[in-house]
Amino acid sequence: MEMFSLLADGFATSLSPLNIMIVLIGVTVGLFIGAMPGLGSVNGVAIVLPLTFIVPPSSAIILLAAIYYGAMYGGAISSILLGIPGASTAVATTFDGRPMAQQGKAGLALIAAAVASFVGGTISVVLFTLFAAPLADLALAFGPAEEFALVLMAFTTFVGLGGDDKLKTVIMICLGLVLSTVGLDLISGQPRLIFGDMPGFYSGVSFLVLAIGVYGIGEVLYTIETSKTAPTVTAAKITWKELGYGIREMNKLWRSMSIGSFLGFFVGMLPAAGATPASLMAYGIARQTSKRPDSFGKGNIEGVAAPETANNAASTGSLLPMLTLGIPGSPTTALLLGGMVMWGLVPGPMLFIEQPDFVWGLISSLYTANFAAVLINIALIPLFVWALRMPFTVLCSIVIVLCIVGGFAPSQKMHDVWMIAGFGVAGYLLRKADYPLAPLVLALVLGPLMEKSFRQTLIAEQGNVLAFIERPLSGTFIAIALLFFALPLIKMLRKNGRRAVAPAE
Amino acid sequence: MQNNITRRFMMAATASVALFATTATSALAEGWAPQKPVEMVIMAGQGGGADRLARMFQAIIQKEGLSRMPMLPVNMGGGSGAEALRYLKDKEGDAHTIMATLNSYYTTPLRTDIGVNIEEFTPIARMAEDTFLLWVSADSGITSLDDYVAKVKTSGKDWKMGGTGTGQEDSLLTAMIEKTFGLEMTYVPFQGGGDVAKNLVGNHIDSTVNNPSEQMGFFRAGKSIPLVAFTPERLVQFPDVPTARELGHDLVYVMQRSFVAPPGMPAEAVAYYTEMFRQLSELPEWQKYTQDESLEPAFLTGNELQAYFLEEREKHRAILAGMEDGSS
């Protein structure tokens, strides 16, 4: 098989001493950048890009890919320990990671995140290796109608999210959709909902700002209230024995991890989607198909494994359209693309033919980066958990500082800091009133994507709504979406039906 | 005394850093230099011609050490660049923000009410003029402009032309094509030229007017076909593609690729960035890139650039007015 000899050549490149060293450095740097709220892989890659010109292109891309990967692993750390998403891709990890930490199972959650990231990364690299070419064709088959259908499917998986109160879930989804329309209209460019003329709203409501507000600040406020006397954050210690136990525990997570891997890879591969929607969708589907959906959001380890496999799988997936089509699947791959253009490589269908050394060196380095990342991450877990032993009074000030810094850093606008404060208070109140927050966050991520693809399709099809079901791919997705939507309804009807029948007898 | 020593040491250190910086950056003007990373706002989404070009500038600037501080590209493609324009306006007086422009630099403020007047912005440098070709997918079987016109005439409104947003340069060019050949197509907006190119090859749209760099990868793989170039002369990279003029239609349209800065940027900062881009424009990497990607290098700065912008804005005002007449 030609592919395997090419991959073997690739390994010859990526296993050279220089490149192994580069992978180790990149993964460690990425891990810490990812763990800092507000700093994600985009920032890491941007900062390091100029340094890459001192090494050959194949080593340079390996360094950038290693940082990219490391950051995906790192994002989970602050999500779990502090309840602040380390990066937008790790928001879904807070849903169950944070409750686990509060129950004193931070170590287990971190191990789950690391192993899940490894599994997601590895499965997706294997998929990449075997099916890069046919999958590129699949990415091409995705037009606006298919994008819309996929997003609709993502929404339906979340209808049941947030407990039994469906009405509250729907209210939160609507609120999120309203927030997603703030800013300039995607198609006509007219400003919408800018509260008179507040310039800060022109670029819309940032998803990370909302997530840091409601999860970071809101969580701190809630904890302060509920733990007036005794701090609930457990002083978690971790031993090697527990580590071993944690890894064995992962055996039970194959279902959620395979959902995360395949879904993540697939969604990541689509231009315009990326790792954030992928991780949220994986969480939704893992919950929907679980036997105990009620335990999600309350510290279910599967709720950590699913989004963490998905975001790593998606980061590999988003390399695929970049290399094969020259279209970045995520903001970070856009930066990688800039680097490649600089090194004189033309991304596109011909890259695999004209530059096999480069392509296969990169692919093989994804295997080594994954391996390095999981080892470094697990080795550092005791250190991370140790941070939780701080007194709550200290920890909660640190969390607030990190929230503010993390919200300010990406766009450097005071406006965002005020928004975080506002969302923090709102998040606290909503939580007290028992409104689920995950659907709100999901709607803000997917809303713009859904609106754009819906309007594009209608323009292209001259207002023909049937276009969504006439196309085979999007039709299939819509059918699945309807099924997901109807599932809780069917369950409920069957239950009620039995109840209704019983007394009559 | 202690203080004095520290101060002397600091001065020596600063001097040596400065010396190092000057040797590294050949001969950038002394004096003002950026104190923190410079934000490079891009008026378009990821993967399009503007984005690729801006990211390549960033890479060259960092590789050649043209700036002591890194350039951080930020995409603000929303609303045909309105997001970016408004952002730049609100950065008034800021010395650490520059913006890579497209022709939507003129058209977006004309079309939408975002409170931006481009006369207020500070011109830095025009790097090049980008070119347009008419593209169809290789599966379409269309090989000439005549084929194309005939096919679109029969399809009418079912024919989908992809672009990067109403009012963007490709929509203007589309309007010009429609007018010249008496056609009527449906214009579908996407978020960047890369997205448009992909949707053409995936057969979700029927034709595009992409820049060469956006279609180059697909073109070389034989997946897309250029029919006609909207340039004064044939392009070196596409010697077999006729220009519209050769075929008897006076359709010429180019897009400027420039950098501008917020209103009221300090003069020293303007001088610094202008010098930086002048050095960049002379580098062999840039010259090779312009040739490979069919760009016309056309360096222009200062008042001349501002005059050019304002003149172009009037031209675009006329085109836009024509479009509205046509549609009503």
mmCIF file with all atom_site columns, N, CA, C and O in Angstrom, chain A residues 314-334:
data_model
loop_
_atom_site.group_PDB
_atom_site.id
_atom_site.type_symbol
_atom_site.label_atom_id
_atom_site.label_alt_id
_atom_site.label_comp_id
_atom_site.label_asym_id
_atom_site.label_entity_id
_atom_site.label_seq_id
_atom_site.pdbx_PDB_ins_code
_atom_site.Cartn_x
_atom_site.Cartn_y
_atom_site.Cartn_z
_atom_site.occupancy
_atom_site.B_iso_or_equiv
_atom_site.pdbx_formal_charge
_atom_site.auth_seq_id
_atom_site.auth_comp_id
_atom_site.auth_asym_id
_atom_site.auth_atom_id
_atom_site.pdbx_PDB_model_num
ATOM 1  N N  . ALA A 1 314 ? -12.009 17.097 16.240 1.00 0.00 ? 314 ALA A N  1
ATOM 2  C CA . ALA A 1 314 ? -12.346 18.191 15.332 1.00 0.00 ? 314 ALA A CA 1
ATOM 3  C C  . ALA A 1 314 ? -11.111 18.982 14.932 1.00 0.00 ? 314 ALA A C  1
ATOM 4  O O  . ALA A 1 314 ? -11.012 19.465 13.816 1.00 0.00 ? 314 ALA A O  1
ATOM 5  N N  . SER A 1 315 ? -10.152 19.100 15.848 1.00 0.00 ? 315 SER A N  1
ATOM 6  C CA . SER A 1 315 ? -8.973  19.883 15.474 1.00 0.00 ? 315 SER A CA 1
ATOM 7  C C  . SER A 1 315 ? -8.173  19.146 14.408 1.00 0.00 ? 315 SER A C  1
ATOM 8  O O  . SER A 1 315 ? -7.569  19.771 13.543 1.00 0.00 ? 315 SER A O  1
ATOM 9  N N  . THR A 1 316 ? -8.181  17.830 14.449 1.00 0.00 ? 316 THR A N  1
ATOM 10 C CA . THR A 1 316 ? -7.550  17.089 13.353 1.00 0.00 ? 316 THR A CA 1
ATOM 11 C C  . THR A 1 316 ? -8.388  17.227 12.095 1.00 0.00 ? 316 THR A C  1
ATOM 12 O O  . THR A 1 316 ? -7.858  17.456 11.004 1.00 0.00 ? 316 THR A O  1
ATOM 13 N N  . GLY A 1 317 ? -9.704  17.096 12.280 1.00 0.00 ? 317 GLY A N  1
ATOM 14 C CA . GLY A 1 317 ? -10.602 17.191 11.139 1.00 0.00 ? 317 GLY A CA 1
ATOM 15 C C  . GLY A 1 317 ? -10.457 18.505 10.397 1.00 0.00 ? 317 GLY A C  1
ATOM 16 O O  . GLY A 1 317 ? -10.485 18.540 9.175  1.00 0.00 ? 317 GLY A O  1
ATOM 17 N N  . SER A 1 318 ? -10.238 19.595 11.152 1.00 0.00 ? 318 SER A N  1
ATOM 18 C CA . SER A 1 318 ? -10.191 20.894 10.478 1.00 0.00 ? 318 SER A CA 1
ATOM 19 C C  . SER A 1 318 ? -8.898  21.084 9.698  1.00 0.00 ? 318 SER A C  1
ATOM 20 O O  . SER A 1 318 ? -8.790  22.007 8.902  1.00 0.00 ? 318 SER A O  1
ATOM 21 N N  . LEU A 1 319 ? -7.917  20.213 9.926  1.00 0.00 ? 319 LEU A N  1
ATOM 22 C CA . LEU A 1 319 ? -6.709  20.277 9.087  1.00 0.00 ? 319 LEU A CA 1
ATOM 23 C C  . LEU A 1 319 ? -7.006  19.754 7.682  1.00 0.00 ? 319 LEU A C  1
ATOM 24 O O  . LEU A 1 319 ? -6.324  20.094 6.729  1.00 0.00 ? 319 LEU A O  1
ATOM 25 N N  . LEU A 1 320 ? -8.023  18.910 7.597  1.00 0.00 ? 320 LEU A N  1
ATOM 26 C CA . LEU A 1 320 ? -8.284  18.254 6.313  1.00 0.00 ? 320 LEU A CA 1
ATOM 27 C C  . LEU A 1 320 ? -8.690  19.239 5.208  1.00 0.00 ? 320 LEU A C  1
ATOM 28 O O  . LEU A 1 320 ? -8.045  19.264 4.161  1.00 0.00 ? 320 LEU A O  1
ATOM 29 N N  . PRO A 1 321 ? -9.726  20.075 5.440  1.00 0.00 ? 321 PRO A N  1
ATOM 30 C CA . PRO A 1 321 ? -10.040 21.028 4.367  1.00 0.00 ? 321 PRO A CA 1
ATOM 31 C C  . PRO A 1 321 ? -8.913  22.033 4.122  1.00 0.00 ? 321 PRO A C  1
ATOM 32 O O  . PRO A 1 321 ? -8.747  22.515 3.019  1.00 0.00 ? 321 PRO A O  1
ATOM 33 N N  . MET A 1 322 ? -8.128  22.311 5.170  1.00 0.00 ? 322 MET A N  1
ATOM 34 C CA . MET A 1 322 ? -7.029  23.247 4.976  1.00 0.00 ? 322 MET A CA 1
ATOM 35 C C  . MET A 1 322 ? -6.010  22.669 4.004  1.00 0.00 ? 322 MET A C  1
ATOM 36 O O  . MET A 1 322 ? -5.558  23.333 3.076  1.00 0.00 ? 322 MET A O  1
ATOM 37 N N  . LEU A 1 323 ? -5.636  21.404 4.226  1.00 0.00 ? 323 LEU A N  1
ATOM 38 C CA . LEU A 1 323 ? -4.606  20.810 3.375  1.00 0.00 ? 323 LEU A CA 1
ATOM 39 C C  . LEU A 1 323 ? -5.141  20.459 1.990  1.00 0.00 ? 323 LEU A C  1
ATOM 40 O O  . LEU A 1 323 ? -4.471  20.655 0.992  1.00 0.00 ? 323 LEU A O  1
ATOM 41 N N  . THR A 1 324 ? -6.365  19.917 1.936  1.00 0.00 ? 324 THR A N  1
ATOM 42 C CA . THR A 1 324 ? -6.841  19.416 0.656  1.00 0.00 ? 324 THR A CA 1
ATOM 43 C C  . THR A 1 324 ? -7.546  20.477 -0.176 1.00 0.00 ? 324 THR A C  1
ATOM 44 O O  . THR A 1 324 ? -7.538  20.414 -1.391 1.00 0.00 ? 324 THR A O  1
ATOM 45 N N  . LEU A 1 325 ? -8.187  21.449 0.485  1.00 0.00 ? 325 LEU A N  1
ATOM 46 C CA . LEU A 1 325 ? -8.957  22.426 -0.266 1.00 0.00 ? 325 LEU A CA 1
ATOM 47 C C  . LEU A 1 325 ? -8.389  23.840 -0.127 1.00 0.00 ? 325 LEU A C  1
ATOM 48 O O  . LEU A 1 325 ? -8.801  24.751 -0.828 1.00 0.00 ? 325 LEU A O  1
ATOM 49 N N  . GLY A 1 326 ? -7.482  24.024 0.829  1.00 0.00 ? 326 GLY A N  1
ATOM 50 C CA . GLY A 1 326 ? -6.969  25.370 1.047  1.00 0.00 ? 326 GLY A CA 1
ATOM 51 C C  . GLY A 1 326 ? -7.955  26.246 1.798  1.00 0.00 ? 326 GLY A C  1
ATOM 52 O O  . GLY A 1 326 ? -7.850  27.457 1.786  1.00 0.00 ? 326 GLY A O  1
ATOM 53 N N  . ILE A 1 327 ? -8.952  25.622 2.462  1.00 0.00 ? 327 ILE A N  1
ATOM 54 C CA . ILE A 1 327 ? -9.916  26.402 3.243  1.00 0.00 ? 327 ILE A CA 1
ATOM 55 C C  . ILE A 1 327 ? -9.781  25.998 4.705  1.00 0.00 ? 327 ILE A C  1
ATOM 56 O O  . ILE A 1 327 ? -9.954  24.835 5.048  1.00 0.00 ? 327 ILE A O  1
ATOM 57 N N  . PRO A 1 328 ? -9.462  26.941 5.569  1.00 0.00 ? 328 PRO A N  1
ATOM 58 C CA . PRO A 1 328 ? -9.291  26.579 6.971  1.00 0.00 ? 328 PRO A CA 1
ATOM 59 C C  . PRO A 1 328 ? -10.624 26.225 7.619  1.00 0.00 ? 328 PRO A C  1
ATOM 60 O O  . PRO A 1 328 ? -11.627 26.879 7.386  1.00 0.00 ? 328 PRO A O  1
ATOM 61 N N  . GLY A 1 329 ? -10.636 25.172 8.442  1.00 0.00 ? 329 GLY A N  1
ATOM 62 C CA . GLY A 1 329 ? -11.860 24.772 9.127  1.00 0.00 ? 329 GLY A CA 1
ATOM 63 C C  . GLY A 1 329 ? -12.026 25.465 10.468 1.00 0.00 ? 329 GLY A C  1
ATOM 64 O O  . GLY A 1 329 ? -13.048 25.324 11.108 1.00 0.00 ? 329 GLY A O  1
ATOM 65 N N  . SER A 1 330 ? -11.013 26.193 10.911 1.00 0.00 ? 330 SER A N  1
ATOM 66 C CA . SER A 1 330 ? -11.100 26.878 12.204 1.00 0.00 ? 330 SER A CA 1
ATOM 67 C C  . SER A 1 330 ? -10.150 28.070 12.185 1.00 0.00 ? 330 SER A C  1
ATOM 68 O O  . SER A 1 330 ? -9.274  28.152 11.316 1.00 0.00 ? 330 SER A O  1
ATOM 69 N N  . PRO A 1 331 ? -10.317 28.988 13.140 1.00 0.00 ? 331 PRO A N  1
ATOM 70 C CA . PRO A 1 331 ? -9.431  30.162 13.155 1.00 0.00 ? 331 PRO A CA 1
ATOM 71 C C  . PRO A 1 331 ? -7.953  29.779 13.236 1.00 0.00 ? 331 PRO A C  1
ATOM 72 O O  . PRO A 1 331 ? -7.100  30.413 12.607 1.00 0.00 ? 331 PRO A O  1
ATOM 73 N N  . THR A 1 332 ? -7.648  28.736 13.989 1.00 0.00 ? 332 THR A N  1
ATOM 74 C CA . THR A 1 332 ? -6.250  28.352 14.142 1.00 0.00 ? 332 THR A CA 1
ATOM 75 C C  . THR A 1 332 ? -5.677  27.810 12.843 1.00 0.00 ? 332 THR A C  1
ATOM 76 O O  . THR A 1 332 ? -4.549  28.118 12.470 1.00 0.00 ? 332 THR A O  1
ATOM 77 N N  . THR A 1 333 ? -6.473  27.001 12.133 1.00 0.00 ? 333 THR A N  1
ATOM 78 C CA . THR A 1 333 ? -5.943  26.478 10.875 1.00 0.00 ? 333 THR A CA 1
ATOM 79 C C  . THR A 1 333 ? -5.761  27.601 9.861  1.00 0.00 ? 333 THR A C  1
ATOM 80 O O  . THR A 1 333 ? -4.939  27.493 8.969  1.00 0.00 ? 333 THR A O  1
ATOM 81 N N  . ALA A 1 334 ? -6.528  28.695 10.033 1.00 0.00 ? 334 ALA A N  1
ATOM 82 C CA . ALA A 1 334 ? -6.316  29.837 9.139  1.00 0.00 ? 334 ALA A CA 1
ATOM 83 C C  . ALA A 1 334 ? -4.909  30.397 9.313  1.00 0.00 ? 334 ALA A C  1
ATOM 84 O O  . ALA A 1 334 ? -4.250  30.778 8.349  1.00 0.00 ? 334 ALA A O  1
#
